Amino acid sequence: MLTFGVVTAIMENFIVSARKYRPQNFNTVVGQQHITTTLKNAIRNNQLAHAFLFCGPRGVGKTTCARILAKTINCTNQTPEGEACNTCNSCTSFDAGTSMNIHELDAASNNSVDDIRALVEQVRFAPQAGKYKVYIVDEVHMLSASAFNAFLKTLEEPPPYAIFILATTEKHKILPTILSRCQIFDFKRITNNDTVEHLQEIVDKESIKAEKAALQVIAQKSEGCMRDSLSILDKIVSFTNGVVTYQNTLEHLNILDEDYYFKLLESMQLQDLPAAMLLFDEINKKGFEGDLVLNGFAEFIRNLLVCKDPKSASLLEVVEGMQTKYIQAAEKSGISFLVSALNILNESEINYKMARNKRLHVELTLIKLNFLQQAIELSVDNGQLVKKKNELMGQ
């Protein structure tokens, strides 16, 4: 049995994966090769801008790249590829967080004129050691208009040893006068494949047993944000005691198994309303909210539509082994049924919040979907309802 002191020591030694595996070189940054290659070339050719703007979604490497850039340009022993050596005094002080050549300001909590003036005052002093002083302003869109104006002159004509790196998730909120003074880099969402590969590297290093399907679910849930995917992985590893499976990942992330959607679709194609209602009751008893079911089923129908044409099949992002099942289900479903079902689900999801009886609202949607195929087979001919010939039945 662990004593309290041992448990405390273990807790103190634990470092979250997002920090432990934060890239230290441009080559280890995931999914942003278009940016890292440009920055390395600029360093190697000595063509650095005096102000950069890194913009893009959260958790994709903006601040990480800013720190790597700051470390690399001050490295005294750069590699021929334009990377930091990670061994010189400058690099080790950067890694230890003791370097005096990097200054970070969080504009979300320090967004006043006085905060910017204090930063501008620091810029006047040349670095005591190293070539550049780098100022990273995170969430720069949060600066007030007056703070932006106080920053303009310094940003336009900084001393030769000062480099500014501004980071933001909302480029449209930044004044055009600021944008025109910066070299802009647009970070993109990290693809599911890149996320899965990175997660696989981490679980291998940490000797964690993880199914590839589980990592694919984590990648989908994180929606291109590497930091989120690493946080989710940490939680699931703690939750499962180091064994990450597809099932326990679904359970932990409160995701409904896709098999339920396949069963729902089958019952609707057979117009078996009791089966659909009983299936929803089973889902409801598992604790899944109605809006989650509607949203998940809509995404499922969207995936089937994507599978209908080989040209768009590449847009299908599902766990390994599910592709064939989706393609087979899509072949049995008409496009008119899928499009109509998607419209019904979309409308139902929009109205879900206003419904007093949430369960009844979802059940009414299932009833509509159950008789949808029958409704499609009816058409208006000379003002009268007639049933179309069922081509599949040959009648």
XYZ file of C-alpha atoms in Angstrom:
395
model
C 0.000 0.000 0.000
C 1.362 3.444 -0.960
C 2.017 5.871 1.867
C 0.753 9.449 1.594
C 4.313 10.759 1.060
C 4.934 8.374 -1.869
C 1.587 9.264 -3.478
C 2.404 12.967 -3.116
C 5.820 12.447 -4.723
C 4.243 10.587 -7.669
C 1.664 13.361 -8.118
C 4.390 16.011 -8.010
C 6.428 14.160 -10.649
C 3.486 13.809 -13.056
C 3.611 16.135 -16.062
C 0.636 16.341 -18.420
C 1.394 15.037 -21.921
C 0.719 18.425 -23.553
C 3.681 19.832 -21.584
C 5.867 16.731 -21.458
C 5.729 16.235 -25.231
C 5.681 19.906 -26.263
C 7.917 20.104 -29.370
C 11.418 21.505 -28.787
C 12.405 21.813 -32.466
C 10.612 22.760 -35.677
C 10.954 19.174 -36.958
C 8.859 17.834 -34.066
C 5.933 20.236 -34.620
C 2.959 18.189 -35.847
C 0.919 19.145 -38.919
C 2.363 22.634 -39.608
C 5.149 21.842 -42.099
C 4.196 24.791 -44.329
C 5.029 27.152 -41.450
C 8.040 25.417 -39.903
C 9.751 25.087 -43.308
C 9.279 28.809 -44.013
C 10.614 29.808 -40.588
C 13.677 27.538 -40.893
C 14.474 28.975 -44.330
C 14.115 32.526 -42.994
C 16.518 31.743 -40.125
C 19.022 30.001 -42.393
C 18.984 32.846 -44.938
C 18.950 35.540 -42.248
C 15.690 37.014 -43.577
C 13.718 37.387 -40.355
C 10.810 39.799 -40.168
C 10.656 42.058 -37.111
C 6.997 41.152 -36.393
C 5.080 37.909 -36.899
C 1.396 37.126 -36.492
C 0.578 33.478 -35.776
C -3.136 32.859 -36.176
C -5.297 29.752 -36.224
C -7.443 27.480 -34.035
C -6.522 26.785 -30.411
C -4.094 24.023 -29.535
C -2.400 23.692 -32.937
C 1.090 24.965 -32.034
C 1.096 28.782 -32.297
C 2.758 29.494 -28.942
C 4.975 26.423 -29.303
C 6.309 27.639 -32.674
C 6.820 31.126 -31.207
C 8.972 29.695 -28.405
C 10.938 27.466 -30.784
C 11.585 30.473 -33.052
C 12.758 32.532 -30.074
C 15.097 29.752 -28.961
C 16.457 28.995 -32.445
C 17.393 32.559 -33.423
C 19.411 32.919 -30.199
C 21.105 29.513 -30.502
C 24.899 29.853 -30.774
C 25.311 26.545 -32.574
C 22.452 26.246 -35.096
C 22.262 23.122 -37.262
C 22.633 23.474 -41.069
C 18.851 22.911 -41.357
C 18.110 25.998 -39.255
C 17.272 24.175 -36.009
C 18.376 24.916 -32.428
C 21.122 22.649 -31.042
C 19.388 22.298 -27.620
C 22.804 22.000 -25.929
C 24.348 25.499 -25.875
C 23.896 27.838 -22.875
C 21.238 29.875 -24.682
C 19.148 26.786 -25.549
C 19.423 25.230 -22.075
C 18.370 28.507 -20.416
C 15.381 28.727 -22.795
C 14.351 25.146 -21.950
C 14.786 25.801 -18.219
C 12.667 28.975 -18.445
C 15.484 31.211 -17.167
C 16.345 33.053 -20.389
C 16.167 36.852 -20.250
C 15.732 37.056 -24.030
C 12.120 35.882 -24.166
C 9.191 37.814 -22.713
C 5.623 36.479 -22.822
C 2.541 38.588 -22.273
C -0.961 37.162 -22.000
C -3.119 39.859 -23.588
C -6.292 38.226 -22.261
C -5.443 39.400 -18.720
C -2.936 42.197 -19.506
C -4.746 44.209 -22.148
C -4.519 47.791 -20.905
C -2.437 50.687 -22.219
C -0.211 50.515 -19.117
C 0.616 46.843 -19.795
C 1.696 47.639 -23.358
C 3.662 50.710 -22.245
C 5.556 48.534 -19.742
C 6.358 46.132 -22.594
C 7.502 48.985 -24.856
C 9.769 50.272 -22.068
C 11.522 46.882 -21.931
C 12.159 46.985 -25.684
C 14.562 49.919 -25.249
C 17.121 47.710 -23.488
C 19.390 45.586 -25.679
C 19.956 41.924 -24.739
C 22.844 41.328 -22.326
C 23.571 37.982 -23.926
C 22.335 36.558 -27.221
C 21.379 38.247 -30.448
C 17.629 38.909 -30.122
C 15.007 39.749 -27.533
C 11.717 38.113 -28.448
C 8.344 39.381 -27.229
C 5.436 36.920 -27.498
C 1.978 38.447 -27.056
C -0.630 35.687 -26.733
C -4.349 36.246 -27.490
C -3.394 39.620 -28.976
C -6.955 40.252 -30.200
C -7.910 40.922 -26.552
C -5.898 44.174 -26.439
C -8.003 47.312 -26.142
C -8.064 49.782 -29.045
C -5.936 52.256 -27.082
C -3.428 49.514 -26.229
C -3.167 48.626 -29.934
C -2.484 52.269 -30.760
C 0.215 52.482 -28.069
C 1.852 49.456 -29.658
C 1.788 50.668 -33.284
C 4.917 52.798 -33.446
C 7.132 50.238 -31.698
C 5.765 47.458 -33.897
C 6.529 49.450 -37.045
C 10.066 50.553 -36.120
C 11.483 48.277 -33.435
C 15.228 48.209 -32.641
C 17.152 45.617 -34.709
C 17.469 43.202 -31.758
C 13.706 43.084 -31.010
C 11.306 40.611 -32.597
C 7.575 40.512 -31.869
C 5.459 37.393 -32.232
C 1.727 37.957 -31.859
C -0.573 34.936 -31.489
C -4.340 34.897 -31.871
C -7.308 32.633 -32.514
C -9.356 35.517 -33.961
C -7.447 37.368 -36.668
C -10.552 39.287 -37.796
C -10.574 41.231 -34.492
C -7.107 42.690 -35.041
C -6.775 46.209 -36.444
C -5.680 46.385 -40.117
C -2.877 48.766 -39.055
C -1.421 45.947 -36.925
C -1.914 43.308 -39.634
C -0.058 45.430 -42.197
C 3.023 45.566 -39.956
C 3.269 41.788 -39.454
C 4.291 38.752 -41.459
C 1.181 36.585 -41.155
C 1.267 32.803 -40.695
C -2.020 30.877 -40.779
C -1.925 27.675 -38.737
C -4.321 24.938 -39.822
C -6.235 22.312 -37.894
C -4.208 19.159 -37.411
C -5.547 16.229 -39.456
C -6.884 13.123 -37.724
C -4.111 11.010 -39.284
C -1.374 13.295 -37.919
C -3.037 13.314 -34.496
C -3.316 9.508 -34.401
C 0.340 9.095 -35.409
C 1.475 11.501 -32.683
C -0.703 9.808 -30.051
C 0.685 6.420 -31.120
C 4.250 7.692 -30.611
C 3.358 8.878 -27.108
C 1.619 5.665 -25.988
C 4.582 3.664 -27.312
C 7.020 5.810 -25.304
C 4.857 5.583 -22.182
C 4.282 1.787 -22.605
C 0.514 2.279 -22.667
C -1.694 -0.333 -24.318
C -3.954 1.513 -26.731
C -6.143 0.286 -29.586
C -5.792 2.257 -32.810
C -9.592 2.636 -32.997
C -9.514 4.335 -29.571
C -6.859 6.808 -30.730
C -8.949 7.543 -33.850
C -11.973 8.342 -31.656
C -9.819 10.703 -29.538
C -8.533 12.412 -32.705
C -12.101 12.907 -33.992
C -13.270 14.274 -30.647
C -10.385 16.772 -30.455
C -11.380 18.273 -33.860
C -7.862 19.185 -34.977
C -6.664 20.484 -31.588
C -3.549 18.564 -30.490
C -3.663 19.933 -26.953
C -7.224 18.637 -26.508
C -6.298 15.185 -27.836
C -3.390 14.918 -25.358
C -5.608 16.044 -22.471
C -8.244 13.468 -23.443
C -5.583 10.749 -23.647
C -4.300 11.648 -20.152
C -7.826 11.441 -18.710
C -8.599 8.098 -20.327
C -5.251 6.597 -19.234
C -6.068 7.611 -15.643
C -9.657 6.374 -15.985
C -8.655 2.968 -17.413
C -5.404 2.446 -15.483
C -3.261 2.449 -18.634
C -5.324 0.250 -20.995
C -7.071 2.337 -23.668
C -9.689 0.373 -25.636
C -12.320 1.455 -28.144
C -15.159 0.666 -25.720
C -13.792 2.421 -22.642
C -12.890 5.455 -24.772
C -16.506 5.701 -25.996
C -17.703 5.327 -22.407
C -15.349 7.986 -21.039
C -16.084 10.506 -23.811
C -19.833 9.821 -23.612
C -19.991 8.859 -27.301
C -22.713 6.509 -28.552
C -21.414 3.419 -30.342
C -22.068 3.680 -34.094
C -23.644 0.214 -34.074
C -26.763 1.802 -32.547
C -27.079 4.111 -35.563
C -26.753 1.185 -37.965
C -29.550 -0.619 -36.062
C -31.723 2.522 -36.089
C -31.258 2.879 -39.845
C -32.134 -0.773 -40.421
C -35.342 -0.511 -38.384
C -36.369 2.603 -40.361
C -35.698 0.969 -43.710
C -37.908 -1.947 -42.580
C -40.458 0.547 -41.158
C -40.208 -1.328 -37.855
C -41.308 1.424 -35.458
C -41.412 -0.744 -32.279
C -37.762 -1.770 -32.852
C -36.700 1.890 -33.280
C -38.595 2.983 -30.142
C -37.147 0.147 -28.054
C -33.666 0.943 -29.325
C -34.046 4.610 -28.323
C -35.296 3.500 -24.902
C -32.128 1.417 -24.494
C -29.977 4.415 -25.527
C -31.907 6.667 -23.133
C -31.336 4.260 -20.228
C -27.596 4.413 -20.908
C -27.760 8.122 -20.025
C -27.395 9.693 -23.482
C -29.266 12.971 -23.929
C -31.682 13.317 -26.842
C -29.774 16.144 -28.561
C -26.619 13.999 -28.575
C -28.578 11.184 -30.260
C -30.038 13.564 -32.878
C -26.641 15.118 -33.593
C -24.896 11.733 -33.759
C -27.532 10.258 -36.066
C -27.326 13.327 -38.344
C -23.552 12.888 -38.592
C -24.101 9.193 -39.325
C -26.532 10.025 -42.181
C -24.027 12.590 -43.508
C -21.354 9.878 -43.584
C -23.688 7.614 -45.590
C -24.282 10.413 -48.108
C -20.520 10.886 -48.424
C -20.149 7.155 -49.202
C -22.669 7.262 -52.039
C -20.048 8.587 -54.462
C -16.459 7.266 -54.677
C -15.231 10.830 -55.330
C -16.383 12.029 -51.905
C -15.655 8.780 -50.026
C -12.283 10.225 -48.941
C -14.223 12.662 -46.708
C -15.342 9.745 -44.546
C -13.453 9.892 -41.234
C -14.457 6.895 -39.151
C -12.545 4.378 -37.059
C -10.611 1.617 -38.790
C -12.794 -1.254 -39.985
C -16.013 0.811 -40.172
C -15.542 2.037 -43.757
C -16.854 -1.186 -45.343
C -19.896 -1.196 -43.081
C -20.733 2.387 -44.045
C -20.330 1.694 -47.766
C -22.630 -1.374 -47.557
C -25.291 0.591 -45.631
C -25.041 3.482 -48.121
C -25.697 1.118 -51.054
C -28.998 0.074 -49.458
C -30.112 3.676 -48.833
C -31.593 6.008 -51.434
C -30.219 9.532 -51.747
C -33.698 11.072 -51.412
C -34.219 9.187 -48.126
C -30.833 10.294 -46.737
C -31.281 13.965 -47.706
C -34.828 14.077 -46.293
C -33.679 12.338 -43.095
C -30.868 14.857 -42.675
C -33.340 17.742 -43.015
C -35.694 16.211 -40.417
C -32.840 15.609 -37.961
C -31.439 19.108 -38.465
C -34.811 20.731 -37.827
C -35.418 18.508 -34.811
C -32.037 19.376 -33.300
C -32.697 23.117 -33.734
C -36.091 22.806 -31.960
C -34.835 20.438 -29.239
C -34.112 23.182 -26.670
C -37.635 24.605 -26.974
C -39.349 21.230 -26.480
C -40.922 20.724 -23.035
C -40.892 16.941 -23.263
C -37.442 16.157 -24.662
C -37.980 12.410 -24.921
C -41.266 12.800 -26.781
C -39.587 15.289 -29.145
C -36.950 12.720 -30.112
C -39.553 9.942 -30.400
C -41.650 12.075 -32.771
C -38.543 12.533 -34.916
C -38.007 8.765 -34.996
C -41.662 8.263 -36.003
C -41.238 10.737 -38.902
C -38.055 8.969 -40.024
C -39.732 5.574 -39.721
C -42.452 6.504 -42.247
C -40.165 8.654 -44.400
C -39.562 5.974 -47.037
C -43.311 5.477 -47.413
C -43.808 9.257 -47.798
C -41.104 9.443 -50.474
C -42.828 6.701 -52.486
C -45.960 8.852 -52.668
C -46.133 11.577 -55.296
C -48.760 13.975 -56.572
C -50.148 13.079 -59.984
C -52.938 15.275 -61.375
C -53.778 16.519 -57.887
C -54.261 13.006 -56.498
C -51.969 10.984 -54.287
C -50.811 7.812 -56.012
C -48.232 5.302 -54.972
C -45.183 5.100 -57.239
C -44.024 1.780 -58.533
C -41.527 0.257 -56.201
C -38.622 -0.464 -58.553
C -36.832 -2.626 -55.995
C -39.901 -4.915 -55.640
C -40.628 -4.850 -59.379
C -44.292 -3.903 -58.784
